């Protein structure tokens, strides 16, 4: 999912966001991974996951996005 944030670098460095990423990484173990990538052209972070099921992917991506919202960095989830 593409997530518009107030500041890409501050969002990536935010402890709540990093805790969410680490929790997802631990939860997925060897069966998947998560990735946050900065857009080079707009104030957007791409939140991606690989897992055994679509549901696992959605759950992990959404938990990271929730952390962005809780830390007040989230502006909009783009679809």
mmCIF file of N, CA, C and O in Angstrom:
data_model
loop_
_atom_site.group_PDB
_atom_site.id
_atom_site.type_symbol
_atom_site.label_atom_id
_atom_site.label_comp_id
_atom_site.label_asym_id
_atom_site.label_seq_id
_atom_site.Cartn_x
_atom_site.Cartn_y
_atom_site.Cartn_z
ATOM 1 N N UNK A 1 0.846 -1.176 0.000
ATOM 2 C CA UNK A 1 0.000 0.000 0.000
ATOM 3 C C UNK A 1 0.886 1.230 0.000
ATOM 4 O O UNK A 1 1.954 1.241 0.613
ATOM 5 N N UNK A 2 0.434 2.260 -0.670
ATOM 6 C CA UNK A 2 1.126 3.541 -0.690
ATOM 7 C C UNK A 2 0.538 4.423 0.397
ATOM 8 O O UNK A 2 -0.675 4.612 0.450
ATOM 9 N N UNK A 3 1.402 4.953 1.250
ATOM 10 C CA UNK A 3 0.960 5.734 2.389
ATOM 11 C C UNK A 3 1.596 7.119 2.334
ATOM 12 O O UNK A 3 2.825 7.242 2.355
ATOM 13 N N UNK A 4 0.753 8.139 2.251
ATOM 14 C CA UNK A 4 1.255 9.512 2.277
ATOM 15 C C UNK A 4 1.518 9.886 3.734
ATOM 16 O O UNK A 4 0.650 9.713 4.590
ATOM 17 N N UNK A 5 2.729 10.377 4.009
ATOM 18 C CA UNK A 5 3.134 10.720 5.372
ATOM 19 C C UNK A 5 3.637 12.160 5.416
ATOM 20 O O UNK A 5 3.942 12.759 4.388
ATOM 21 N N UNK A 6 3.757 12.690 6.637
ATOM 22 C CA UNK A 6 4.225 14.063 6.788
ATOM 23 C C UNK A 6 5.714 14.192 6.484
ATOM 24 O O UNK A 6 6.147 15.176 5.905
ATOM 25 N N UNK A 7 6.505 13.197 6.855
ATOM 26 C CA UNK A 7 7.946 13.206 6.604
ATOM 27 C C UNK A 7 8.422 11.756 6.500
ATOM 28 O O UNK A 7 8.297 11.001 7.471
ATOM 29 N N UNK A 8 8.955 11.387 5.366
ATOM 30 C CA UNK A 8 9.350 9.990 5.133
ATOM 31 C C UNK A 8 10.436 9.541 6.103
ATOM 32 O O UNK A 8 10.329 8.465 6.699
ATOM 33 N N UNK A 9 11.486 10.339 6.261
ATOM 34 C CA UNK A 9 12.599 9.938 7.120
ATOM 35 C C UNK A 9 12.194 9.866 8.580
ATOM 36 O O UNK A 9 12.574 8.936 9.289
ATOM 37 N N UNK A 10 11.415 10.856 9.049
ATOM 38 C CA UNK A 10 10.957 10.831 10.442
ATOM 39 C C UNK A 10 10.048 9.633 10.695
ATOM 40 O O UNK A 10 10.110 9.015 11.754
ATOM 41 N N UNK A 11 9.210 9.305 9.731
ATOM 42 C CA UNK A 11 8.315 8.154 9.887
ATOM 43 C C UNK A 11 9.117 6.865 9.982
ATOM 44 O O UNK A 11 8.856 6.024 10.845
ATOM 45 N N UNK A 12 10.112 6.712 9.119
ATOM 46 C CA UNK A 12 10.938 5.501 9.156
ATOM 47 C C UNK A 12 11.742 5.395 10.443
ATOM 48 O O UNK A 12 12.063 4.293 10.892
ATOM 49 N N UNK A 13 12.084 6.526 11.046
ATOM 50 C CA UNK A 13 12.880 6.524 12.271
ATOM 51 C C UNK A 13 12.019 6.461 13.532
ATOM 52 O O UNK A 13 12.546 6.260 14.634
ATOM 53 N N UNK A 14 10.711 6.605 13.390
ATOM 54 C CA UNK A 14 9.820 6.628 14.542
ATOM 55 C C UNK A 14 9.830 5.281 15.262
ATOM 56 O O UNK A 14 9.701 4.224 14.632
ATOM 57 N N UNK A 15 9.957 5.315 16.580
ATOM 58 C CA UNK A 15 10.070 4.076 17.363
ATOM 59 C C UNK A 15 8.824 3.203 17.252
ATOM 60 O O UNK A 15 8.928 1.986 17.147
ATOM 61 N N UNK A 16 7.640 3.815 17.243
ATOM 62 C CA UNK A 16 6.395 3.034 17.128
ATOM 63 C C UNK A 16 6.340 2.292 15.798
ATOM 64 O O UNK A 16 5.922 1.135 15.731
ATOM 65 N N UNK A 17 6.751 2.964 14.746
ATOM 66 C CA UNK A 17 6.748 2.356 13.418
ATOM 67 C C UNK A 17 7.772 1.226 13.366
ATOM 68 O O UNK A 17 7.479 0.133 12.876
ATOM 69 N N UNK A 18 8.960 1.481 13.895
ATOM 70 C CA UNK A 18 9.996 0.445 13.895
ATOM 71 C C UNK A 18 9.584 -0.751 14.736
ATOM 72 O O UNK A 18 9.843 -1.905 14.364
ATOM 73 N N UNK A 19 8.919 -0.502 15.865
ATOM 74 C CA UNK A 19 8.413 -1.604 16.697
ATOM 75 C C UNK A 19 7.402 -2.446 15.922
ATOM 76 O O UNK A 19 7.410 -3.680 16.010
ATOM 77 N N UNK A 20 6.534 -1.779 15.146
ATOM 78 C CA UNK A 20 5.543 -2.510 14.342
ATOM 79 C C UNK A 20 6.229 -3.338 13.265
ATOM 80 O O UNK A 20 5.860 -4.495 13.028
ATOM 81 N N UNK A 21 7.232 -2.764 12.615
ATOM 82 C CA UNK A 21 7.982 -3.498 11.584
ATOM 83 C C UNK A 21 8.663 -4.715 12.205
ATOM 84 O O UNK A 21 8.596 -5.829 11.664
ATOM 85 N N UNK A 22 9.299 -4.519 13.347
ATOM 86 C CA UNK A 22 9.981 -5.632 14.019
ATOM 87 C C UNK A 22 9.000 -6.718 14.454
ATOM 88 O O UNK A 22 9.299 -7.905 14.332
ATOM 89 N N UNK A 23 7.828 -6.320 14.948
ATOM 90 C CA UNK A 23 6.817 -7.301 15.360
ATOM 91 C C UNK A 23 6.339 -8.108 14.156
ATOM 92 O O UNK A 23 6.177 -9.333 14.244
ATOM 93 N N UNK A 24 6.146 -7.441 13.024
ATOM 94 C CA UNK A 24 5.713 -8.146 11.802
ATOM 95 C C UNK A 24 6.799 -9.097 11.326
ATOM 96 O O UNK A 24 6.507 -10.231 10.941
ATOM 97 N N UNK A 25 8.034 -8.634 11.343
ATOM 98 C CA UNK A 25 9.153 -9.472 10.916
ATOM 99 C C UNK A 25 9.242 -10.724 11.784
ATOM 100 O O UNK A 25 9.417 -11.833 11.274
ATOM 101 N N UNK A 26 9.076 -10.540 13.090
ATOM 102 C CA UNK A 26 9.127 -11.682 14.013
ATOM 103 C C UNK A 26 7.948 -12.618 13.783
ATOM 104 O O UNK A 26 8.102 -13.839 13.763
ATOM 105 N N UNK A 27 6.763 -12.032 13.585
ATOM 106 C CA UNK A 27 5.560 -12.841 13.385
ATOM 107 C C UNK A 27 5.664 -13.677 12.107
ATOM 108 O O UNK A 27 5.273 -14.842 12.082
ATOM 109 N N UNK A 28 6.221 -13.097 11.054
ATOM 110 C CA UNK A 28 6.334 -13.809 9.781
ATOM 111 C C UNK A 28 7.456 -14.839 9.782
ATOM 112 O O UNK A 28 7.383 -15.837 9.070
ATOM 113 N N UNK A 29 8.502 -14.580 10.556
ATOM 114 C CA UNK A 29 9.625 -15.518 10.632
ATOM 115 C C UNK A 29 10.210 -15.785 9.254
ATOM 116 O O UNK A 29 10.364 -14.890 8.438
ATOM 117 N N UNK A 30 10.510 -17.042 9.009
ATOM 118 C CA UNK A 30 11.094 -17.447 7.726
ATOM 119 C C UNK A 30 10.054 -17.506 6.603
ATOM 120 O O UNK A 30 10.397 -17.640 5.447
ATOM 121 N N UNK A 31 8.770 -17.369 6.974
ATOM 122 C CA UNK A 31 7.700 -17.515 5.994
ATOM 123 C C UNK A 31 7.329 -16.253 5.244
ATOM 124 O O UNK A 31 6.396 -16.264 4.456
ATOM 125 N N UNK A 32 8.034 -15.156 5.504
ATOM 126 C CA UNK A 32 7.689 -13.923 4.803
ATOM 127 C C UNK A 32 8.599 -12.785 5.208
ATOM 128 O O UNK A 32 9.568 -12.970 5.943
ATOM 129 N N UNK A 33 8.262 -11.589 4.723
ATOM 130 C CA UNK A 33 9.040 -10.403 5.080
ATOM 131 C C UNK A 33 8.195 -9.160 4.859
ATOM 132 O O UNK A 33 7.191 -9.192 4.159
ATOM 133 N N UNK A 34 8.634 -8.063 5.481
ATOM 134 C CA UNK A 34 8.000 -6.763 5.268
ATOM 135 C C UNK A 34 9.052 -5.811 4.726
ATOM 136 O O UNK A 34 10.255 -5.974 4.973
ATOM 137 N N UNK A 35 8.578 -4.806 3.990
ATOM 138 C CA UNK A 35 9.489 -3.834 3.400
ATOM 139 C C UNK A 35 8.805 -2.472 3.378
ATOM 140 O O UNK A 35 7.647 -2.360 2.975
ATOM 141 N N UNK A 36 9.520 -1.461 3.850
ATOM 142 C CA UNK A 36 9.087 -0.080 3.725
ATOM 143 C C UNK A 36 10.071 0.598 2.790
ATOM 144 O O UNK A 36 11.276 0.526 3.004
ATOM 145 N N UNK A 37 9.540 1.248 1.764
ATOM 146 C CA UNK A 37 10.406 1.901 0.778
ATOM 147 C C UNK A 37 9.893 3.299 0.501
ATOM 148 O O UNK A 37 8.691 3.500 0.315
ATOM 149 N N UNK A 38 10.818 4.244 0.485
ATOM 150 C CA UNK A 38 10.461 5.636 0.202
ATOM 151 C C UNK A 38 10.257 5.830 -1.293
ATOM 152 O O UNK A 38 11.035 5.323 -2.093
ATOM 153 N N UNK A 39 9.241 6.600 -1.636
ATOM 154 C CA UNK A 39 9.073 7.043 -3.009
ATOM 155 C C UNK A 39 10.112 8.129 -3.261
ATOM 156 O O UNK A 39 10.386 8.949 -2.385
ATOM 157 N N UNK A 40 10.654 8.151 -4.455
ATOM 158 C CA UNK A 40 11.629 9.176 -4.784
ATOM 159 C C UNK A 40 11.008 10.459 -5.288
ATOM 160 O O UNK A 40 11.691 11.475 -5.406
ATOM 161 N N UNK A 41 9.712 10.447 -5.560
ATOM 162 C CA UNK A 41 9.092 11.603 -6.198
ATOM 163 C C UNK A 41 7.949 12.236 -5.410
ATOM 164 O O UNK A 41 7.490 13.312 -5.775
ATOM 165 N N UNK A 42 7.485 11.587 -4.351
ATOM 166 C CA UNK A 42 6.372 12.145 -3.577
ATOM 167 C C UNK A 42 6.508 11.749 -2.108
ATOM 168 O O UNK A 42 7.281 10.854 -1.779
ATOM 169 N N UNK A 43 5.774 12.406 -1.201
ATOM 170 C CA UNK A 43 5.894 12.108 0.235
ATOM 171 C C UNK A 43 5.159 10.820 0.604
ATOM 172 O O UNK A 43 4.230 10.811 1.413
ATOM 173 N N UNK A 44 5.600 9.729 0.006
ATOM 174 C CA UNK A 44 4.906 8.453 0.148
ATOM 175 C C UNK A 44 5.891 7.370 0.564
ATOM 176 O O UNK A 44 7.019 7.314 0.079
ATOM 177 N N UNK A 45 5.433 6.513 1.484
ATOM 178 C CA UNK A 45 6.149 5.284 1.813
ATOM 179 C C UNK A 45 5.335 4.128 1.259
ATOM 180 O O UNK A 45 4.107 4.102 1.362
ATOM 181 N N UNK A 46 5.999 3.170 0.662
ATOM 182 C CA UNK A 46 5.354 1.970 0.180
ATOM 183 C C UNK A 46 5.537 0.897 1.254
ATOM 184 O O UNK A 46 6.656 0.586 1.624
ATOM 185 N N UNK A 47 4.420 0.392 1.748
ATOM 186 C CA UNK A 47 4.437 -0.629 2.793
ATOM 187 C C UNK A 47 4.050 -1.938 2.134
ATOM 188 O O UNK A 47 2.944 -2.082 1.617
ATOM 189 N N UNK A 48 4.998 -2.882 2.133
ATOM 190 C CA UNK A 48 4.786 -4.147 1.431
ATOM 191 C C UNK A 48 5.084 -5.323 2.349
ATOM 192 O O UNK A 48 5.885 -5.206 3.277
ATOM 193 N N UNK A 49 4.455 -6.444 2.060
ATOM 194 C CA UNK A 49 4.707 -7.670 2.806
ATOM 195 C C UNK A 49 4.612 -8.857 1.867
ATOM 196 O O UNK A 49 3.882 -8.817 0.874
ATOM 197 N N UNK A 50 5.382 -9.867 2.198
ATOM 198 C CA UNK A 50 5.274 -11.168 1.540
ATOM 199 C C UNK A 50 4.974 -12.181 2.633
ATOM 200 O O UNK A 50 5.613 -12.174 3.679
ATOM 201 N N UNK A 51 3.991 -13.031 2.376
ATOM 202 C CA UNK A 51 3.608 -14.047 3.358
ATOM 203 C C UNK A 51 2.911 -15.186 2.629
ATOM 204 O O UNK A 51 2.652 -15.103 1.423
ATOM 205 N N UNK A 52 2.575 -16.221 3.378
ATOM 206 C CA UNK A 52 1.950 -17.408 2.795
ATOM 207 C C UNK A 52 0.551 -17.123 2.263
ATOM 208 O O UNK A 52 0.109 -17.747 1.301
ATOM 209 N N UNK A 53 -0.151 -16.170 2.883
ATOM 210 C CA UNK A 53 -1.518 -15.870 2.451
ATOM 211 C C UNK A 53 -1.710 -14.366 2.266
ATOM 212 O O UNK A 53 -0.987 -13.557 2.857
ATOM 213 N N UNK A 54 -2.709 -14.018 1.498
ATOM 214 C CA UNK A 54 -3.067 -12.614 1.304
ATOM 215 C C UNK A 54 -3.484 -11.989 2.631
ATOM 216 O O UNK A 54 -3.148 -10.839 2.924
ATOM 217 N N UNK A 55 -4.188 -12.759 3.448
ATOM 218 C CA UNK A 55 -4.653 -12.256 4.739
ATOM 219 C C UNK A 55 -3.483 -11.874 5.631
ATOM 220 O O UNK A 55 -3.519 -10.841 6.309
ATOM 221 N N UNK A 56 -2.436 -12.710 5.656
ATOM 222 C CA UNK A 56 -1.242 -12.397 6.449
ATOM 223 C C UNK A 56 -0.571 -11.119 5.946
ATOM 224 O O UNK A 56 -0.133 -10.285 6.741
ATOM 225 N N UNK A 57 -0.491 -10.975 4.637
ATOM 226 C CA UNK A 57 0.086 -9.760 4.058
ATOM 227 C C UNK A 57 -0.692 -8.538 4.499
ATOM 228 O O UNK A 57 -0.114 -7.562 4.990
ATOM 229 N N UNK A 58 -2.010 -8.579 4.325
ATOM 230 C CA UNK A 58 -2.865 -7.443 4.686
ATOM 231 C C UNK A 58 -2.743 -7.109 6.165
ATOM 232 O O UNK A 58 -2.639 -5.942 6.547
ATOM 233 N N UNK A 59 -2.775 -8.133 7.010
ATOM 234 C CA UNK A 59 -2.699 -7.910 8.457
ATOM 235 C C UNK A 59 -1.408 -7.193 8.832
ATOM 236 O O UNK A 59 -1.412 -6.232 9.601
ATOM 237 N N UNK A 60 -0.291 -7.646 8.290
ATOM 238 C CA UNK A 60 1.000 -7.063 8.640
ATOM 239 C C UNK A 60 1.167 -5.655 8.075
ATOM 240 O O UNK A 60 1.642 -4.754 8.767
ATOM 241 N N UNK A 61 0.757 -5.443 6.852
ATOM 242 C CA UNK A 61 0.820 -4.099 6.257
ATOM 243 C C UNK A 61 -0.058 -3.151 7.065
ATOM 244 O O UNK A 61 0.359 -2.044 7.420
ATOM 245 N N UNK A 62 -1.268 -3.579 7.382
ATOM 246 C CA UNK A 62 -2.183 -2.713 8.122
ATOM 247 C C UNK A 62 -1.679 -2.404 9.531
ATOM 248 O O UNK A 62 -1.905 -1.306 10.044
ATOM 249 N N UNK A 63 -0.988 -3.341 10.165
ATOM 250 C CA UNK A 63 -0.472 -3.064 11.510
ATOM 251 C C UNK A 63 0.635 -2.005 11.463
ATOM 252 O O UNK A 63 0.742 -1.170 12.364
ATOM 253 N N UNK A 64 1.427 -1.999 10.411
ATOM 254 C CA UNK A 64 2.454 -0.960 10.255
ATOM 255 C C UNK A 64 1.795 0.385 9.983
ATOM 256 O O UNK A 64 2.187 1.414 10.545
ATOM 257 N N UNK A 65 0.766 0.387 9.159
ATOM 258 C CA UNK A 65 0.049 1.632 8.866
ATOM 259 C C UNK A 65 -0.629 2.168 10.127
ATOM 260 O O UNK A 65 -0.626 3.384 10.368
ATOM 261 N N UNK A 66 -1.170 1.288 10.963
ATOM 262 C CA UNK A 66 -1.758 1.729 12.235
ATOM 263 C C UNK A 66 -0.716 2.426 13.102
ATOM 264 O O UNK A 66 -0.996 3.442 13.738
ATOM 265 N N UNK A 67 0.500 1.893 13.125
ATOM 266 C CA UNK A 67 1.578 2.519 13.911
ATOM 267 C C UNK A 67 1.903 3.903 13.362
ATOM 268 O O UNK A 67 2.174 4.837 14.131
ATOM 269 N N UNK A 68 1.860 4.060 12.050
ATOM 270 C CA UNK A 68 2.087 5.385 11.454
ATOM 271 C C UNK A 68 1.001 6.354 11.880
ATOM 272 O O UNK A 68 1.274 7.519 12.179
ATOM 273 N N UNK A 69 -0.231 5.873 11.922
ATOM 274 C CA UNK A 69 -1.344 6.721 12.341
ATOM 275 C C UNK A 69 -1.207 7.094 13.815
ATOM 276 O O UNK A 69 -1.367 8.256 14.189
ATOM 277 N N UNK A 70 -0.885 6.124 14.653
ATOM 278 C CA UNK A 70 -0.740 6.371 16.089
ATOM 279 C C UNK A 70 0.402 7.338 16.389
ATOM 280 O O UNK A 70 0.351 8.067 17.385
ATOM 281 N N UNK A 71 1.427 7.358 15.557
ATOM 282 C CA UNK A 71 2.550 8.262 15.780
ATOM 283 C C UNK A 71 2.362 9.598 15.057
ATOM 284 O O UNK A 71 3.274 10.412 14.990
ATOM 285 N N UNK A 72 1.160 9.798 14.509
ATOM 286 C CA UNK A 72 0.772 11.060 13.865
ATOM 287 C C UNK A 72 1.576 11.401 12.616
ATOM 288 O O UNK A 72 1.754 12.573 12.286
ATOM 289 N N UNK A 73 2.055 10.400 11.896
ATOM 290 C CA UNK A 73 2.749 10.641 10.642
ATOM 291 C C UNK A 73 1.848 10.415 9.425
ATOM 292 O O UNK A 73 2.102 10.936 8.359
ATOM 293 N N UNK A 74 0.816 9.634 9.595
ATOM 294 C CA UNK A 74 -0.068 9.252 8.489
ATOM 295 C C UNK A 74 -0.906 10.443 8.024
ATOM 296 O O UNK A 74 -1.531 11.119 8.833
ATOM 297 N N UNK A 75 -0.911 10.668 6.735
ATOM 298 C CA UNK A 75 -1.794 11.666 6.149
ATOM 299 C C UNK A 75 -2.922 10.968 5.393
ATOM 300 O O UNK A 75 -4.092 11.296 5.557
ATOM 301 N N UNK A 76 -2.545 9.959 4.577
ATOM 302 C CA UNK A 76 -3.544 9.300 3.743
ATOM 303 C C UNK A 76 -3.010 7.963 3.252
ATOM 304 O O UNK A 76 -1.836 7.855 2.909
ATOM 305 N N UNK A 77 -3.875 6.958 3.220
ATOM 306 C CA UNK A 77 -3.543 5.694 2.575
ATOM 307 C C UNK A 77 -4.083 5.792 1.163
ATOM 308 O O UNK A 77 -5.285 5.957 0.957
ATOM 309 N N UNK A 78 -3.180 5.712 0.190
ATOM 310 C CA UNK A 78 -3.593 5.825 -1.218
ATOM 311 C C UNK A 78 -3.973 4.437 -1.734
ATOM 312 O O UNK A 78 -3.335 3.461 -1.389
ATOM 313 N N UNK A 79 -4.975 4.397 -2.579
ATOM 314 C CA UNK A 79 -5.405 3.106 -3.137
ATOM 315 C C UNK A 79 -5.179 3.079 -4.625
ATOM 316 O O UNK A 79 -5.077 3.972 -5.320
#
